[in-house]
Tab-separated table of N, CA and C in Angstrom:
chain	number	residue	atom	x	y	z
A	1028	MET	N	197.124	110.748	105.307
A	1028	MET	CA	196.984	109.406	105.408
A	1028	MET	C	197.918	108.542	106.320
A	1029	GLY	N	199.160	109.093	106.009
A	1029	GLY	CA	200.480	108.697	106.587
A	1029	GLY	C	200.538	108.572	107.973
A	1030	ASP	N	199.816	109.894	108.646
A	1030	ASP	CA	199.649	109.961	110.079
A	1030	ASP	C	199.126	109.323	110.619
A	1031	CYS	N	197.986	108.817	109.831
A	1031	CYS	CA	196.650	107.929	110.567
A	1031	CYS	C	197.340	106.587	110.544
A	1032	ASN	N	197.985	106.145	109.543
A	1032	ASN	CA	198.630	104.595	109.896
A	1032	ASN	C	199.548	104.576	110.960
A	1033	PHE	N	200.442	105.900	111.165
A	1033	PHE	CA	201.195	106.052	112.426
A	1033	PHE	C	200.446	105.657	113.679
A	1034	ARG	N	199.435	106.535	113.736
A	1034	ARG	CA	198.611	106.450	115.094
A	1034	ARG	C	198.095	105.002	115.338
A	1035	LYS	N	197.749	104.303	114.209
A	1035	LYS	CA	197.054	103.029	114.596
A	1035	LYS	C	198.204	101.940	114.857
A	1036	SER	N	199.373	102.337	114.135
A	1036	SER	CA	200.489	101.095	114.458
A	1036	SER	C	200.961	101.655	115.940
A	1037	ALA	N	200.931	102.919	116.105
A	1037	ALA	CA	201.451	103.124	117.687
A	1037	ALA	C	200.509	102.606	118.654
A	1038	ALA	N	199.142	102.604	118.097
A	1038	ALA	CA	198.101	102.121	119.280
A	1038	ALA	C	198.246	100.420	119.233
A	1039	ILE	N	198.581	100.055	117.964
A	1039	ILE	CA	198.763	98.552	118.205
A	1039	ILE	C	199.828	98.258	119.058
A	1040	THR	N	200.902	98.946	118.759
A	1040	THR	CA	202.259	98.716	119.610
A	1040	THR	C	201.948	98.485	121.256
A	1041	LYS	N	201.326	99.744	121.540
A	1041	LYS	CA	200.934	99.905	122.863
A	1041	LYS	C	200.176	98.931	123.369
A	1042	ALA	N	199.088	98.132	122.537
A	1042	ALA	CA	198.118	97.290	122.956
A	1042	ALA	C	198.793	95.867	123.198
A	1043	LEU	N	199.871	95.758	122.293
A	1043	LEU	CA	200.690	94.425	122.613
A	1043	LEU	C	201.366	94.541	123.708
A	1044	THR	N	202.101	95.822	123.866
A	1044	THR	CA	203.124	95.985	125.137
A	1044	THR	C	202.173	95.778	126.340
A	1045	ARG	N	200.993	96.184	126.524
A	1045	ARG	CA	199.931	96.201	127.677
A	1045	ARG	C	199.673	94.779	127.862
A	1046	GLU	N	199.181	94.328	126.568
A	1046	GLU	CA	198.556	92.904	126.855
A	1046	GLU	C	199.303	91.678	126.905
A	1047	TYR	N	200.505	91.674	126.114
A	1047	TYR	CA	201.145	90.514	126.060
A	1047	TYR	C	202.788	90.852	126.633
A	1048	GLY	N	202.876	92.196	126.889
A	1048	GLY	CA	204.624	92.481	127.371
A	1048	GLY	C	205.439	92.306	126.210
A	1049	LEU	N	205.136	92.551	125.062
A	1049	LEU	CA	205.805	92.348	123.806
A	1049	LEU	C	206.378	93.714	123.614
A	1050	THR	N	207.801	93.931	123.032
A	1050	THR	CA	208.428	94.862	122.907
A	1050	THR	C	209.066	94.972	121.723
A	1051	PHE	N	209.612	95.922	121.090
A	1051	PHE	CA	210.601	96.049	119.971
A	1051	PHE	C	212.056	95.906	120.336
A	1052	GLY	N	212.823	95.041	119.909
A	1052	GLY	CA	214.183	94.823	120.652
A	1052	GLY	C	214.865	95.997	120.034
A	1053	LYS	N	216.114	96.433	120.691
A	1053	LYS	CA	217.076	97.252	120.272
A	1053	LYS	C	218.116	96.826	119.907
A	1054	GLY	N	218.692	96.974	118.677
A	1054	GLY	CA	220.012	96.306	118.418
A	1054	GLY	C	219.915	94.793	117.961
A	1055	LYS	N	220.947	94.289	117.047
A	1055	LYS	CA	220.773	93.474	116.214
A	1055	LYS	C	221.612	92.218	117.270
A	1056	LYS	N	222.206	92.634	118.213
A	1056	LYS	CA	222.963	91.632	119.134
A	1056	LYS	C	221.934	91.064	120.058
A	1057	ASN	N	220.641	91.424	120.279
A	1057	ASN	CA	219.834	90.944	121.515
A	1057	ASN	C	218.600	90.403	120.803
A	1058	VAL	N	218.702	90.396	119.463
A	1058	VAL	CA	217.730	89.350	118.674
A	1058	VAL	C	217.783	88.130	118.956
A	1059	ARG	N	216.699	87.104	119.256
A	1059	ARG	CA	216.638	85.680	119.315
A	1059	ARG	C	216.743	85.270	118.105
A	1060	ARG	N	218.002	84.666	117.424
A	1060	ARG	CA	218.007	84.142	116.130
A	1060	ARG	C	217.492	82.843	115.864
A	1061	GLU	N	217.165	82.114	116.960
A	1061	GLU	CA	216.299	81.020	116.657
A	1061	GLU	C	215.019	81.233	116.426
A	1062	ARG	N	214.350	82.471	116.844
A	1062	ARG	CA	212.893	82.763	116.193
A	1062	ARG	C	212.974	83.278	114.801
A	1063	LEU	N	213.665	83.702	114.155
A	1063	LEU	CA	213.859	84.268	112.875
A	1063	LEU	C	213.443	83.291	111.741
A	1064	LYS	N	212.759	84.005	110.746
A	1064	LYS	CA	212.332	83.156	109.543
A	1064	LYS	C	212.580	83.684	108.318
A	1065	GLY	N	212.710	82.945	107.455
A	1065	GLY	CA	212.713	83.575	105.833
A	1065	GLY	C	214.043	84.383	105.605
A	1066	LYS	N	214.203	85.337	105.013
A	1066	LYS	CA	215.244	86.003	104.671
A	1066	LYS	C	216.030	86.946	105.886
A	1067	ASP	N	215.376	86.975	106.901
A	1067	ASP	CA	215.813	87.453	108.459
A	1067	ASP	C	216.676	86.704	108.771
A	1068	VAL	N	217.014	85.471	108.623
A	1068	VAL	CA	217.702	84.299	109.191
A	1068	VAL	C	219.010	84.716	108.278
A	1069	ILE	N	218.657	84.673	106.651
A	1069	ILE	CA	220.044	85.134	105.962
A	1069	ILE	C	220.568	86.567	106.485
A	1070	LYS	N	219.864	87.423	106.496
A	1070	LYS	CA	220.373	88.824	107.149
A	1070	LYS	C	221.269	88.684	108.315
A	1071	TYR	N	220.702	87.914	109.161
A	1071	TYR	CA	221.442	87.978	110.269
A	1071	TYR	C	222.563	87.194	110.336
A	1072	ARG	N	222.491	86.213	109.719
A	1072	ARG	CA	223.868	85.057	109.365
A	1072	ARG	C	224.855	86.173	108.856
A	1073	ILE	N	224.543	86.949	107.752
A	1073	ILE	CA	225.320	87.949	106.908
A	1073	ILE	C	226.156	88.860	108.327
A	1074	TYR	N	225.087	89.324	108.723
A	1074	TYR	CA	225.559	90.491	109.891
A	1074	TYR	C	226.605	89.637	110.692
A	1075	ASP	N	226.156	88.840	111.265
A	1075	ASP	CA	227.097	88.040	112.317
A	1075	ASP	C	228.504	87.672	111.786
A	1076	GLU	N	228.676	87.146	110.447
A	1076	GLU	CA	229.747	86.677	109.824
A	1076	GLU	C	230.737	87.792	109.390
A	1077	VAL	N	229.965	88.940	109.043
A	1077	VAL	CA	230.633	90.092	108.657
A	1077	VAL	C	231.437	90.547	109.769
A	1078	ASN	N	230.786	90.845	110.664
A	1078	ASN	CA	231.313	91.575	111.898
A	1078	ASN	C	232.145	90.787	112.420
A	1079	ALA	N	232.183	89.194	112.748
A	1079	ALA	CA	233.141	88.525	113.316
A	1079	ALA	C	234.298	88.292	112.230
A	1080	SER	N	234.171	88.523	111.231
A	1080	SER	CA	235.160	88.597	109.926
A	1080	SER	C	236.419	90.084	110.234
A	1081	LEU	N	235.289	90.847	110.345
A	1081	LEU	CA	236.134	92.197	110.384
A	1081	LEU	C	236.956	92.407	111.508
A	1082	LYS	N	237.025	91.772	112.304
A	1082	LYS	CA	238.011	91.651	113.697
A	1082	LYS	C	239.822	91.392	112.925
A	1083	SER	N	239.398	90.325	112.101
A	1083	SER	CA	240.796	90.019	111.491
A	1083	SER	C	241.234	90.634	110.224
A	1084	CYS	N	240.454	91.629	109.774
A	1084	CYS	CA	240.527	92.294	108.587
A	1084	CYS	C	241.314	93.574	108.562
A	1085	SER	N	242.041	93.797	107.675
A	1085	SER	CA	242.708	95.269	107.527
A	1085	SER	C	242.378	95.952	106.178
A	1086	SER	N	241.892	95.289	105.316
A	1086	SER	CA	241.345	95.688	103.911
A	1086	SER	C	240.196	95.132	103.380
A	1087	TRP	N	239.551	95.687	102.176
A	1087	TRP	CA	238.557	94.894	101.739
A	1087	TRP	C	238.591	93.924	101.003
A	1088	GLN	N	240.018	93.700	100.407
A	1088	GLN	CA	240.667	92.328	99.971
A	1088	GLN	C	240.538	91.238	101.197
A	1089	ASP	N	241.148	91.544	102.180
A	1089	ASP	CA	241.094	90.440	103.278
A	1089	ASP	C	239.536	90.271	103.732
A	1090	LEU	N	238.620	91.236	103.701
A	1090	LEU	CA	237.361	90.802	103.958
A	1090	LEU	C	236.577	89.955	102.952
A	1091	CYS	N	236.927	90.076	101.736
A	1091	CYS	CA	236.574	89.200	100.973
A	1091	CYS	C	237.191	87.850	100.965
A	1092	LYS	N	238.243	87.923	101.037
A	1092	LYS	CA	238.785	86.392	101.249
A	1092	LYS	C	238.290	85.710	102.472
A	1093	VAL	N	238.246	86.456	103.698
A	1093	VAL	CA	237.875	85.671	104.928
A	1093	VAL	C	236.125	85.324	104.634
A	1094	LEU	N	235.425	86.093	103.909
A	1094	LEU	CA	233.835	85.805	103.984
A	1094	LEU	C	233.693	84.590	102.727
A	1095	SER	N	234.583	84.382	101.933
A	1095	SER	CA	234.333	83.669	100.842
A	1095	SER	C	234.236	82.199	101.435
A	1096	PRO	N	234.868	81.677	101.999
A	1096	PRO	CA	234.804	80.381	102.441
A	1096	PRO	C	233.427	79.951	103.390
A	1097	LYS	N	233.017	80.951	103.963
A	1097	LYS	CA	231.860	80.819	104.757
A	1097	LYS	C	230.406	80.958	103.875
A	1098	GLY	N	230.671	81.227	102.459
A	1098	GLY	CA	229.575	81.277	101.552
A	1098	GLY	C	229.149	82.735	101.290
A	1099	ILE	N	229.753	83.856	101.537
A	1099	ILE	CA	229.215	85.298	101.439
A	1099	ILE	C	230.412	85.868	100.466
A	1100	SER	N	229.764	86.554	99.728
A	1100	SER	CA	230.707	87.482	98.691
A	1100	SER	C	229.999	88.940	98.547
A	1101	LEU	N	230.973	89.638	98.612
A	1101	LEU	CA	230.749	90.977	98.538
A	1101	LEU	C	230.777	91.648	97.111
A	1102	ASP	N	229.968	92.692	96.820
A	1102	ASP	CA	230.234	93.707	95.630
A	1102	ASP	C	230.115	95.050	96.072
A	1103	PHE	N	230.510	95.751	95.304
A	1103	PHE	CA	230.750	97.314	95.187
A	1103	PHE	C	229.700	97.915	94.401
A	1104	VAL	N	228.656	98.721	94.610
A	1104	VAL	CA	227.921	99.324	94.141
A	1104	VAL	C	228.598	100.753	93.783
A	1105	ARG	N	228.454	101.109	92.430
A	1105	ARG	CA	229.575	102.051	92.051
A	1105	ARG	C	228.531	103.149	91.132
A	1106	ASP	N	228.685	104.253	91.294
A	1106	ASP	CA	228.222	105.657	90.525
A	1106	ASP	C	228.527	105.508	88.806
A	1107	SER	N	227.935	106.236	88.133
A	1107	SER	CA	228.222	106.240	86.777
A	1107	SER	C	229.658	106.890	86.522
A	1108	ASP	N	230.296	107.470	87.536
A	1108	ASP	CA	231.805	107.942	87.231
A	1108	ASP	C	232.625	106.656	87.872
A	1109	GLY	N	232.136	105.722	88.327
A	1109	GLY	CA	232.902	104.661	88.637
A	1109	GLY	C	233.451	104.844	90.131
A	1110	SER	N	232.985	105.491	91.027
A	1110	SER	CA	233.400	105.761	92.258
A	1110	SER	C	232.325	105.003	92.944
A	1111	VAL	N	232.781	104.289	94.089
A	1111	VAL	CA	232.229	103.428	94.885
A	1111	VAL	C	231.066	104.117	95.689
A	1112	ARG	N	229.642	103.532	95.899
A	1112	ARG	CA	228.557	104.293	96.413
A	1112	ARG	C	228.182	103.467	97.619
A	1113	GLY	N	228.354	101.983	97.225
A	1113	GLY	CA	227.814	101.174	98.594
A	1113	GLY	C	228.480	99.777	98.344
A	1114	VAL	N	227.720	98.949	99.289
A	1114	VAL	CA	228.172	97.634	99.294
A	1114	VAL	C	227.184	96.648	99.331
A	1115	THR	N	227.513	95.664	98.587
A	1115	THR	CA	226.384	94.213	98.866
A	1115	THR	C	226.925	92.963	99.314
A	1116	PHE	N	226.082	92.395	100.035
A	1116	PHE	CA	226.625	91.120	100.584
A	1116	PHE	C	225.776	89.978	99.967
A	1117	THR	N	226.095	89.001	99.429
A	1117	THR	CA	225.320	87.974	99.094
A	1117	THR	C	225.649	86.564	99.697
A	1118	ASP	N	224.392	86.011	100.026
A	1118	ASP	CA	224.656	84.583	100.557
A	1118	ASP	C	224.442	83.594	99.300
A	1119	ASN	N	225.827	83.231	98.773
A	1119	ASN	CA	225.857	82.380	97.775
A	1119	ASN	C	225.046	81.036	98.010
A	1120	GLU	N	224.701	80.495	98.997
A	1120	GLU	CA	223.858	79.188	99.216
A	1120	GLU	C	222.327	79.333	98.796
A	1121	ASN	N	221.972	80.643	99.166
A	1121	ASN	CA	220.560	80.867	99.088
A	1121	ASN	C	220.189	81.697	98.050
A	1122	ASN	N	221.492	82.496	97.351
A	1122	ASN	CA	221.404	83.350	95.935
A	1122	ASN	C	220.663	84.652	96.497
A	1123	VAL	N	220.883	85.188	97.851
A	1123	VAL	CA	219.950	86.383	98.291
A	1123	VAL	C	221.303	87.512	98.517
A	1124	THR	N	220.855	88.479	98.000
A	1124	THR	CA	221.387	89.634	98.233
A	1124	THR	C	220.992	90.903	98.911
A	1125	PHE	N	221.759	91.406	99.826
A	1125	PHE	CA	221.206	92.446	100.763
A	1125	PHE	C	222.242	93.945	100.627
A	1126	ALA	N	221.822	95.075	100.673
A	1126	ALA	CA	222.575	96.004	100.721
A	1126	ALA	C	223.563	96.094	101.921
A	1127	GLY	N	224.563	96.434	102.110
A	1127	GLY	CA	225.212	96.475	103.638
A	1127	GLY	C	224.409	97.359	104.663
A	1128	GLY	N	224.059	98.470	104.246
A	1128	GLY	CA	223.205	99.205	105.129
A	1128	GLY	C	221.640	98.924	105.385
A	1129	LYS	N	221.145	98.183	104.473
A	1129	LYS	CA	219.773	97.492	104.834
A	1129	LYS	C	220.030	96.377	105.776
A	1130	ILE	N	221.271	95.827	105.951
A	1130	ILE	CA	221.504	94.714	106.962
A	1130	ILE	C	221.378	95.279	108.153
A	1131	ASP	N	222.394	96.380	108.645
A	1131	ASP	CA	222.585	97.041	109.766
A	1131	ASP	C	223.454	98.296	109.246
A	1132	HIS	N	223.424	99.466	109.725
A	1132	HIS	CA	224.150	100.811	109.506
A	1132	HIS	C	225.373	100.408	109.607
A	1133	SER	N	225.842	99.386	110.335
A	1133	SER	CA	227.374	99.169	110.747
A	1133	SER	C	228.043	98.554	109.558
A	1134	LEU	N	227.330	98.043	108.758
A	1134	LEU	CA	227.715	97.274	107.647
A	1134	LEU	C	227.476	98.105	106.165
A	1135	SER	N	227.107	99.323	106.581
A	1135	SER	CA	227.056	100.439	105.139
A	1135	SER	C	228.771	100.283	104.493
A	1136	TYR	N	228.898	100.926	103.448
A	1136	TYR	CA	230.541	101.188	103.008
A	1136	TYR	C	231.044	102.039	103.597
A	1137	ASP	N	230.359	103.280	104.080
A	1137	ASP	CA	231.006	104.330	104.524
A	1137	ASP	C	231.711	103.648	105.928
A	1138	SER	N	230.833	102.849	106.757
A	1138	SER	CA	231.213	102.260	107.906
A	1138	SER	C	232.130	101.500	108.176
A	1139	ILE	N	232.206	100.490	106.945
A	1139	ILE	CA	233.218	99.374	107.095
A	1139	ILE	C	234.512	100.238	106.588
A	1140	ASN	N	234.298	100.866	105.741
A	1140	ASN	CA	235.679	101.493	105.219
A	1140	ASN	C	236.302	102.401	106.128
A	1141	GLN	N	235.430	102.934	107.142
A	1141	GLN	CA	235.992	103.818	108.451
A	1141	GLN	C	236.616	102.769	109.128
A	1142	PHE	N	236.308	101.572	109.370
A	1142	PHE	CA	236.749	100.805	110.296
A	1142	PHE	C	237.915	100.081	109.751
A	1143	LEU	N	237.967	100.013	108.539
A	1143	LEU	CA	239.128	99.536	108.004
A	1143	LEU	C	240.397	100.408	108.003
A	1144	GLU	N	239.964	101.820	107.651
A	1144	GLU	CA	240.972	102.668	107.984
A	1144	GLU	C	241.631	102.856	109.280
A	1145	ASN	N	240.699	102.547	110.260
A	1145	ASN	CA	241.151	102.755	111.562
A	1145	ASN	C	242.107	101.490	111.983
A	1146	ALA	N	241.699	100.358	111.509
A	1146	ALA	CA	242.296	99.057	111.722
A	1146	ALA	C	243.933	99.404	110.868
A	1147	ASN	N	243.871	99.975	110.103
A	1147	ASN	CA	245.366	100.315	109.542
A	1147	ASN	C	246.330	101.138	110.144
A	1148	VAL	N	245.625	102.691	110.577
A	1148	VAL	CA	246.224	103.378	111.224
A	1148	VAL	C	246.975	102.482	112.740
A	1149	ILE	N	245.973	102.117	113.348
A	1149	ILE	CA	246.215	100.998	114.631
A	1149	ILE	C	247.507	100.195	114.225
A	1150	GLY	N	247.411	99.417	112.946
A	1150	GLY	CA	248.096	98.502	112.933
A	1150	GLY	C	249.402	99.225	112.521
A	1151	ALA	N	249.495	100.098	111.772
A	1151	ALA	CA	250.618	100.948	111.329
A	1151	ALA	C	251.390	101.615	112.658
A	1152	ALA	N	250.770	101.894	113.727
A	1152	ALA	CA	251.332	102.280	114.913
A	1152	ALA	C	251.787	101.198	115.751
A	1153	ALA	N	251.327	100.110	115.559
A	1153	ALA	CA	251.744	98.823	116.302
A	1153	ALA	C	253.020	98.557	115.746
A	1154	ALA	N	253.087	98.516	114.472
A	1154	ALA	CA	254.226	98.192	113.604
A	1154	ALA	C	255.457	98.947	113.901
A	1155	GLU	N	255.152	100.641	113.869
A	1155	GLU	CA	256.104	101.291	114.343
A	1155	GLU	C	256.684	101.322	115.667
A	1156	MET	N	255.729	100.686	116.793
A	1156	MET	CA	256.343	100.185	117.952
A	1156	MET	C	257.266	99.252	117.724
A	1157	LEU	N	256.894	98.372	117.083
A	1157	LEU	CA	257.887	96.982	116.755
A	1157	LEU	C	259.127	97.326	116.255
A	1158	LEU	N	258.980	98.301	115.161
A	1158	LEU	CA	260.490	98.708	114.517
A	1158	LEU	C	261.254	99.625	115.508
A	1159	GLN	N	260.509	100.159	116.513
A	1159	GLN	CA	261.632	101.350	117.389
A	1159	GLN	C	261.180	100.951	118.815
A	1160	PRO	N	261.798	99.801	119.127
A	1160	PRO	CA	261.326	99.445	120.553
A	1160	PRO	C	262.185	100.329	121.773
A	1161	HIS	N	263.024	101.018	121.348
A	1161	HIS	CA	263.583	101.946	122.172
A	1161	HIS	C	262.471	102.944	122.645
A	1162	ILE	N	261.398	103.161	121.793
A	1162	ILE	CA	260.511	104.144	122.478
A	1162	ILE	C	259.263	103.386	123.297
A	1163	VAL	N	259.227	103.525	124.352
A	1163	VAL	CA	258.404	102.405	125.474
A	1163	VAL	C	257.204	103.713	126.007
A	1164	PRO	N	255.961	103.392	125.653
A	1164	PRO	CA	255.031	104.129	126.307
A	1164	PRO	C	254.773	104.181	127.585
A	1165	SER	N	254.733	105.293	128.581
A	1165	SER	CA	254.911	105.030	130.040
A	1165	SER	C	253.333	105.431	130.466
A	1166	SER	N	253.035	105.124	131.537
A	1166	SER	CA	251.808	105.451	132.183
A	1166	SER	C	252.101	106.173	133.360
A	1167	SER	N	253.448	106.438	133.777
A	1167	SER	CA	253.472	106.993	135.125
A	1167	SER	C	253.930	108.405	134.718
A	1168	GLY	N	253.858	109.157	133.750
A	1168	GLY	CA	253.820	110.649	133.742
A	1168	GLY	C	255.238	110.768	133.018
A	1169	GLY	N	256.167	111.316	134.160
A	1169	GLY	CA	257.490	112.018	133.355
A	1169	GLY	C	258.461	111.065	132.893
A	1170	GLY	N	259.258	111.287	132.515
A	1170	GLY	CA	260.482	110.619	132.143
A	1170	GLY	C	261.775	110.700	132.736
A	1171	GLY	N	261.626	110.618	134.298
A	1171	GLY	CA	262.598	111.251	134.978
A	1171	GLY	C	263.816	110.021	134.920
A	1172	SER	N	265.014	110.317	135.680
A	1172	SER	CA	266.190	109.543	135.400
A	1172	SER	C	266.070	108.724	136.785
A	1173	SER	N	266.798	107.838	136.695
A	1173	SER	CA	266.895	106.886	137.856
A	1173	SER	C	268.173	107.009	138.691
A	1174	SER	N	268.959	108.107	138.337
A	1174	SER	CA	270.130	108.152	138.878
A	1174	SER	C	269.994	109.280	139.847
A	1175	LYS	N	270.562	109.267	141.206
A	1175	LYS	CA	270.384	110.217	142.173
A	1175	LYS	C	271.262	111.384	142.078
A	1176	ASP	N	272.131	111.006	141.070
A	1176	ASP	CA	273.052	112.428	140.842
A	1176	ASP	C	272.654	113.617	140.153
A	1177	ASP	N	271.840	113.093	139.110
A	1177	ASP	CA	270.921	113.958	138.616
A	1177	ASP	C	270.166	114.657	139.239
A	1178	ASP	N	269.304	114.467	140.451
A	1178	ASP	CA	268.456	115.084	140.820
A	1178	ASP	C	269.227	116.024	142.137
A	1179	ASP	N	270.513	115.623	142.350
A	1179	ASP	CA	271.351	116.368	143.262
A	1179	ASP	C	271.846	117.772	142.582
A	1180	GLU	N	272.124	117.409	141.440
A	1180	GLU	CA	272.611	118.601	140.362
A	1180	GLU	C	271.330	119.918	140.499
A	1181	ASP	N	270.261	118.974	140.105
A	1181	ASP	CA	269.212	120.284	140.186
A	1181	ASP	C	268.766	121.133	141.431
A	1182	LYS	N	269.099	119.995	142.177
A	1182	LYS	CA	268.519	121.024	143.772
A	1182	LYS	C	270.036	121.950	144.038
A	1183	ASP	N	271.272	121.381	143.783
A	1183	ASP	CA	272.394	122.302	143.745
A	1183	ASP	C	272.008	123.623	143.053
A	1184	ARG	N	271.666	123.638	141.728
A	1184	ARG	CA	271.588	124.722	140.880
A	1184	ARG	C	270.468	125.487	141.499
A	1185	ASP	N	269.432	125.308	141.879
A	1185	ASP	CA	268.173	125.941	142.664
A	1185	ASP	C	268.842	126.671	143.670
A	1186	LYS	N	269.418	126.073	144.527
A	1186	LYS	CA	270.219	126.778	145.846
A	1186	LYS	C	271.009	127.768	145.139
A	1187	LYS	N	271.741	127.776	144.329
A	1187	LYS	CA	272.557	128.838	143.876
A	1187	LYS	C	271.865	130.106	143.199
A	1188	ASN	N	270.904	129.594	142.566
A	1188	ASN	CA	269.865	130.757	142.233
A	1188	ASN	C	268.916	131.163	143.251
A	1189	ASN	N	268.865	130.968	144.178
A	1189	ASN	CA	268.268	131.323	145.289
A	1189	ASN	C	266.760	131.237	145.294
A	1190	TYR	N	266.424	129.948	144.535
A	1190	TYR	CA	265.096	129.634	143.967
A	1190	TYR	C	264.481	129.057	145.593
A	1191	ILE	N	263.188	129.978	145.718
A	1191	ILE	CA	262.305	129.644	146.957
A	1191	ILE	C	261.060	129.251	146.293
A	1192	PRO	N	260.573	128.122	146.444
A	1192	PRO	CA	258.973	127.628	146.021
A	1192	PRO	C	258.302	128.484	146.629
A	1193	ARG	N	257.038	128.583	146.038
A	1193	ARG	CA	255.917	129.387	146.720
A	1193	ARG	C	254.669	128.763	147.082
A	1194	LYS	N	254.210	128.879	148.121
A	1194	LYS	CA	252.911	127.950	148.364
A	1194	LYS	C	251.784	128.652	147.557
A	1195	ARG	N	250.962	127.401	147.379
A	1195	ARG	CA	249.776	128.025	146.513
A	1195	ARG	C	248.850	128.494	147.460
A	1196	LYS	N	248.036	129.684	146.884
A	1196	LYS	CA	247.027	130.198	147.460
A	1196	LYS	C	245.894	129.529	147.371
A	1197	ARG	N	244.897	129.441	148.231
A	1197	ARG	CA	243.859	128.720	148.154
A	1197	ARG	C	242.667	129.534	148.346
């Protein structure tokens, strides 16, 4: 029975595409927000606000603080042993709650947690660079000396050791 429904929906989709040029959009970024209705409006508002807020957050506490003035709260879904299993977002104005993963996979607990961990690693690396300014990343490759005397010593030593560079075989 399920296979039959799939065939019907596939046929309908093809007919709509052929007749009216309608297709299913890919990704939440390309959705025309002005055409949304009902809970989809709230879902996409939460999606947009959380994604925008994550750029300035490095912890779950930061995310809660940034989302709160925007009328969005987040809660953790816990297992019986107390470990975090998921996250939910609530639009406080409309009192509508969605699981993060149901809004978008990028808003699941694991995805956000990974994002925040990466932000902390990058932040720690940046802080380390600020604390140790004598370590400067270089894109030019080697860390050679600017003194000509150093280069001359290497050439003289190579001459004494009868060093002859070989030509590469092709």
